[in-house]
mmCIF file with all atom_site columns, C-alpha atoms and ligand atoms in Angstrom:
data_model
loop_
_atom_site.group_PDB
_atom_site.id
_atom_site.type_symbol
_atom_site.label_atom_id
_atom_site.label_alt_id
_atom_site.label_comp_id
_atom_site.label_asym_id
_atom_site.label_entity_id
_atom_site.label_seq_id
_atom_site.pdbx_PDB_ins_code
_atom_site.Cartn_x
_atom_site.Cartn_y
_atom_site.Cartn_z
_atom_site.occupancy
_atom_site.B_iso_or_equiv
_atom_site.pdbx_formal_charge
_atom_site.auth_seq_id
_atom_site.auth_comp_id
_atom_site.auth_asym_id
_atom_site.auth_atom_id
_atom_site.pdbx_PDB_model_num
ATOM   1  C  CA  . MET A 1 1  ? 0.000   0.000   0.000   1.00 96.00 ? 1421 MET A CA  1
ATOM   2  C  CA  . LYS A 1 2  ? 1.365   3.397   -0.998  1.00 98.00 ? 1422 LYS A CA  1
ATOM   3  C  CA  . LEU A 1 3  ? 0.675   6.644   0.832   1.00 98.00 ? 1423 LEU A CA  1
ATOM   4  C  CA  . ILE A 1 4  ? 1.931   10.200  0.613   1.00 98.00 ? 1424 ILE A CA  1
ATOM   5  C  CA  . TYR A 1 5  ? 3.204   12.362  3.464   1.00 98.00 ? 1425 TYR A CA  1
ATOM   6  C  CA  . CYS A 1 6  ? 2.872   16.095  2.752   1.00 98.00 ? 1426 CYS A CA  1
ATOM   7  C  CA  . ARG A 1 7  ? 5.849   18.062  4.033   1.00 98.00 ? 1427 ARG A CA  1
ATOM   8  C  CA  . SER A 1 8  ? 3.734   21.261  4.042   1.00 98.00 ? 1428 SER A CA  1
ATOM   9  C  CA  . CYS A 1 9  ? 0.836   20.198  6.264   1.00 98.00 ? 1429 CYS A CA  1
ATOM   10 C  CA  . GLY A 1 10 ? 1.945   16.851  7.729   1.00 98.00 ? 1430 GLY A CA  1
ATOM   11 C  CA  . ASP A 1 11 ? -1.057  15.000  6.352   1.00 98.00 ? 1431 ASP A CA  1
ATOM   12 C  CA  . ILE A 1 12 ? -0.737  11.351  5.321   1.00 98.00 ? 1432 ILE A CA  1
ATOM   13 C  CA  . ARG A 1 13 ? -3.134  10.023  2.685   1.00 98.00 ? 1433 ARG A CA  1
ATOM   14 C  CA  . ALA A 1 14 ? -3.492  6.571   1.154   1.00 98.00 ? 1434 ALA A CA  1
ATOM   15 C  CA  . LEU A 1 15 ? -3.412  6.487   -2.629  1.00 98.00 ? 1435 LEU A CA  1
ATOM   16 C  CA  . ARG A 1 16 ? -6.321  5.007   -4.568  1.00 97.00 ? 1436 ARG A CA  1
ATOM   17 C  CA  . ALA A 1 17 ? -6.842  4.169   -8.231  1.00 97.00 ? 1437 ALA A CA  1
ATOM   18 C  CA  . GLU A 1 18 ? -10.440 5.416   -8.267  1.00 96.00 ? 1438 GLU A CA  1
ATOM   19 C  CA  . SER A 1 19 ? -9.740  8.999   -7.323  1.00 97.00 ? 1439 SER A CA  1
ATOM   20 C  CA  . GLU A 1 20 ? -7.045  11.544  -6.560  1.00 97.00 ? 1440 GLU A CA  1
ATOM   21 C  CA  . ALA A 1 21 ? -5.970  11.684  -2.918  1.00 98.00 ? 1441 ALA A CA  1
ATOM   22 C  CA  . ARG A 1 22 ? -5.292  15.247  -1.739  1.00 98.00 ? 1442 ARG A CA  1
ATOM   23 C  CA  . CYS A 1 23 ? -3.662  16.327  1.503   1.00 98.00 ? 1443 CYS A CA  1
ATOM   24 C  CA  . PHE A 1 24 ? -5.313  18.814  3.894   1.00 98.00 ? 1444 PHE A CA  1
ATOM   25 C  CA  . CYS A 1 25 ? -3.486  21.862  2.487   1.00 98.00 ? 1445 CYS A CA  1
ATOM   26 C  CA  . GLY A 1 26 ? -3.973  20.765  -1.119  1.00 98.00 ? 1446 GLY A CA  1
ATOM   27 C  CA  . ALA A 1 27 ? -0.310  21.082  -2.075  1.00 98.00 ? 1447 ALA A CA  1
ATOM   28 C  CA  . SER A 1 28 ? 0.246   17.313  -2.459  1.00 98.00 ? 1448 SER A CA  1
ATOM   29 C  CA  . GLY A 1 29 ? -1.740  14.664  -4.231  1.00 98.00 ? 1449 GLY A CA  1
ATOM   30 C  CA  . GLY A 1 30 ? -1.568  11.399  -6.047  1.00 98.00 ? 1450 GLY A CA  1
ATOM   31 C  CA  . HIS A 1 31 ? -3.266  8.264   -7.272  1.00 98.00 ? 1451 HIS A CA  1
ATOM   32 C  CA  . TYR A 1 32 ? -2.479  4.717   -8.346  1.00 98.00 ? 1452 TYR A CA  1
ATOM   33 C  CA  . ARG A 1 33 ? -2.391  3.954   -12.023 1.00 97.00 ? 1453 ARG A CA  1
ATOM   34 C  CA  . SER A 1 34 ? -4.809  1.307   -13.309 1.00 96.00 ? 1454 SER A CA  1
ATOM   35 C  CA  . ASP A 1 35 ? -2.196  -1.444  -12.833 1.00 97.00 ? 1455 ASP A CA  1
ATOM   36 C  CA  . GLY A 1 36 ? -2.432  -0.919  -9.064  1.00 95.00 ? 1456 GLY A CA  1
ATOM   37 C  CA  . VAL A 1 37 ? 1.353   -0.857  -8.735  1.00 96.00 ? 1457 VAL A CA  1
ATOM   38 C  CA  . HIS A 1 38 ? 2.573   2.395   -10.274 1.00 98.00 ? 1458 HIS A CA  1
ATOM   39 C  CA  . ALA A 1 39 ? 1.498   5.711   -8.780  1.00 98.00 ? 1459 ALA A CA  1
ATOM   40 C  CA  . ASP A 1 40 ? 1.537   9.342   -9.917  1.00 98.00 ? 1460 ASP A CA  1
ATOM   41 C  CA  . ILE A 1 41 ? 2.235   11.887  -7.198  1.00 98.00 ? 1461 ILE A CA  1
ATOM   42 C  CA  . ALA A 1 42 ? 2.845   15.640  -7.137  1.00 98.00 ? 1462 ALA A CA  1
ATOM   43 C  CA  . GLY A 1 43 ? 3.705   18.356  -4.673  1.00 98.00 ? 1463 GLY A CA  1
ATOM   44 C  CA  . PRO A 1 44 ? 5.956   18.552  -1.621  1.00 98.00 ? 1464 PRO A CA  1
ATOM   45 C  CA  . CYS A 1 45 ? 5.225   14.994  -0.583  1.00 98.00 ? 1465 CYS A CA  1
ATOM   46 C  CA  . VAL A 1 46 ? 7.224   11.927  0.332   1.00 98.00 ? 1466 VAL A CA  1
ATOM   47 C  CA  . PRO A 1 47 ? 5.913   8.546   -0.815  1.00 98.00 ? 1467 PRO A CA  1
ATOM   48 C  CA  . LEU A 1 48 ? 5.458   5.953   1.921   1.00 98.00 ? 1468 LEU A CA  1
ATOM   49 C  CA  . GLY A 1 49 ? 4.902   2.220   1.734   1.00 98.00 ? 1469 GLY A CA  1
ATOM   50 C  CA  . VAL A 1 50 ? 3.107   -0.154  4.085   1.00 98.00 ? 1470 VAL A CA  1
ATOM   51 C  CA  . ALA A 1 51 ? 4.130   -3.797  3.842   1.00 98.00 ? 1471 ALA A CA  1
ATOM   52 C  CA  . ASN A 1 52 ? 0.719   -5.298  3.107   1.00 96.00 ? 1472 ASN A CA  1
ATOM   53 C  CA  . MET A 1 53 ? 1.332   -8.742  4.612   1.00 97.00 ? 1473 MET A CA  1
ATOM   54 C  CA  . SER A 1 54 ? 2.789   -7.201  7.763   1.00 97.00 ? 1474 SER A CA  1
ATOM   55 C  CA  . PHE A 1 55 ? -0.244  -4.904  8.063   1.00 97.00 ? 1475 PHE A CA  1
ATOM   56 C  CA  . GLU A 1 56 ? -2.757  -7.713  7.518   1.00 97.00 ? 1476 GLU A CA  1
ATOM   57 C  CA  . ALA A 1 57 ? -0.978  -9.874  10.108  1.00 97.00 ? 1477 ALA A CA  1
ATOM   58 C  CA  . ALA A 1 58 ? -1.105  -7.023  12.641  1.00 95.00 ? 1478 ALA A CA  1
ATOM   59 C  CA  . LEU A 1 59 ? -4.852  -6.596  12.045  1.00 95.00 ? 1479 LEU A CA  1
ATOM   60 C  CA  . ALA A 1 60 ? -5.560  -10.321 12.356  1.00 95.00 ? 1480 ALA A CA  1
ATOM   61 C  CA  . ALA A 1 61 ? -3.432  -11.042 15.415  1.00 93.00 ? 1481 ALA A CA  1
ATOM   62 C  CA  . PRO A 1 62 ? -4.932  -10.871 18.906  1.00 90.00 ? 1482 PRO A CA  1
ATOM   63 C  CA  . PRO A 1 63 ? -3.936  -7.865  21.025  1.00 85.00 ? 1483 PRO A CA  1
ATOM   64 C  CA  . ARG A 1 64 ? -0.631  -8.146  22.816  1.00 86.00 ? 1484 ARG A CA  1
ATOM   65 C  CA  . GLU A 1 65 ? -0.664  -9.094  26.501  1.00 88.00 ? 1485 GLU A CA  1
ATOM   66 C  CA  . ASP A 1 66 ? 0.660   -5.655  27.479  1.00 92.00 ? 1486 ASP A CA  1
ATOM   67 C  CA  . GLY A 1 67 ? -2.409  -4.033  25.872  1.00 86.00 ? 1487 GLY A CA  1
ATOM   68 C  CA  . ARG A 1 68 ? -0.479  -2.326  23.116  1.00 90.00 ? 1488 ARG A CA  1
ATOM   69 C  CA  . GLY A 1 69 ? -1.453  -2.720  19.505  1.00 91.00 ? 1489 GLY A CA  1
ATOM   70 C  CA  . ASN A 1 70 ? 0.422   -4.906  17.080  1.00 94.00 ? 1490 ASN A CA  1
ATOM   71 C  CA  . SER A 1 71 ? 3.199   -3.363  15.014  1.00 94.00 ? 1491 SER A CA  1
ATOM   72 C  CA  . PHE A 1 72 ? 3.480   -3.463  11.261  1.00 97.00 ? 1492 PHE A CA  1
ATOM   73 C  CA  . GLU A 1 73 ? 6.149   -2.468  8.764   1.00 98.00 ? 1493 GLU A CA  1
ATOM   74 C  CA  . ALA A 1 74 ? 6.052   0.892   6.991   1.00 98.00 ? 1494 ALA A CA  1
ATOM   75 C  CA  . PHE A 1 75 ? 8.858   2.676   5.169   1.00 98.00 ? 1495 PHE A CA  1
ATOM   76 C  CA  . VAL A 1 76 ? 9.847   5.743   3.192   1.00 98.00 ? 1496 VAL A CA  1
ATOM   77 C  CA  . ILE A 1 77 ? 10.001  5.022   -0.535  1.00 98.00 ? 1497 ILE A CA  1
ATOM   78 C  CA  . THR A 1 78 ? 13.272  6.380   -1.849  1.00 98.00 ? 1498 THR A CA  1
ATOM   79 C  CA  . GLU A 1 79 ? 13.026  8.386   -5.067  1.00 97.00 ? 1499 GLU A CA  1
ATOM   80 C  CA  . PRO A 1 80 ? 13.704  7.913   -7.853  1.00 95.00 ? 1500 PRO A CA  1
ATOM   81 C  CA  . CYS A 1 81 ? 11.675  4.705   -7.764  1.00 96.00 ? 1501 CYS A CA  1
ATOM   82 C  CA  . GLU A 1 82 ? 10.396  2.857   -10.815 1.00 97.00 ? 1502 GLU A CA  1
ATOM   83 C  CA  . THR A 1 83 ? 6.836   2.650   -9.433  1.00 97.00 ? 1503 THR A CA  1
ATOM   84 C  CA  . ILE A 1 84 ? 6.558   6.314   -8.351  1.00 98.00 ? 1504 ILE A CA  1
ATOM   85 C  CA  . HIS A 1 85 ? 6.090   8.950   -11.030 1.00 97.00 ? 1505 HIS A CA  1
ATOM   86 C  CA  . ARG A 1 86 ? 6.240   12.738  -10.780 1.00 96.00 ? 1506 ARG A CA  1
ATOM   87 C  CA  . PRO A 1 87 ? 4.705   15.100  -13.395 1.00 92.00 ? 1507 PRO A CA  1
ATOM   88 C  CA  . ALA A 1 88 ? 7.986   15.384  -15.348 1.00 80.00 ? 1508 ALA A CA  1
ATOM   89 C  CA  . ASP A 1 89 ? 8.326   11.585  -15.594 1.00 70.00 ? 1509 ASP A CA  1
ATOM   90 C  CA  . PRO A 1 90 ? 7.013   9.589   -18.576 1.00 60.00 ? 1510 PRO A CA  1
HETATM 91 ZN ZN1 . ZN  B 2 .  ? -0.393  19.314  2.418   1.00 50.57 ? 2816 ZN  B ZN1 1
#
């Protein structure tokens, strides 16, 4: 799962193929392409990734004994990246 973090307003939005995701301040936005893998983003944003299997496992697992929620893996996507496209890219 890809998301964008807007450096201007601090908003984090998940990207979707069906519609453009826009941050709170409107400076950053993006969407998945129809292949569901590549994404177009624009503005002062940083692309983020959530490891889907890690996330699904955290949702499915019972709560930890200490009462804290389960962790999952997320990471900053380093640009340039072949699945992230900016307006100047083909
Ligand atoms: Zn913003």
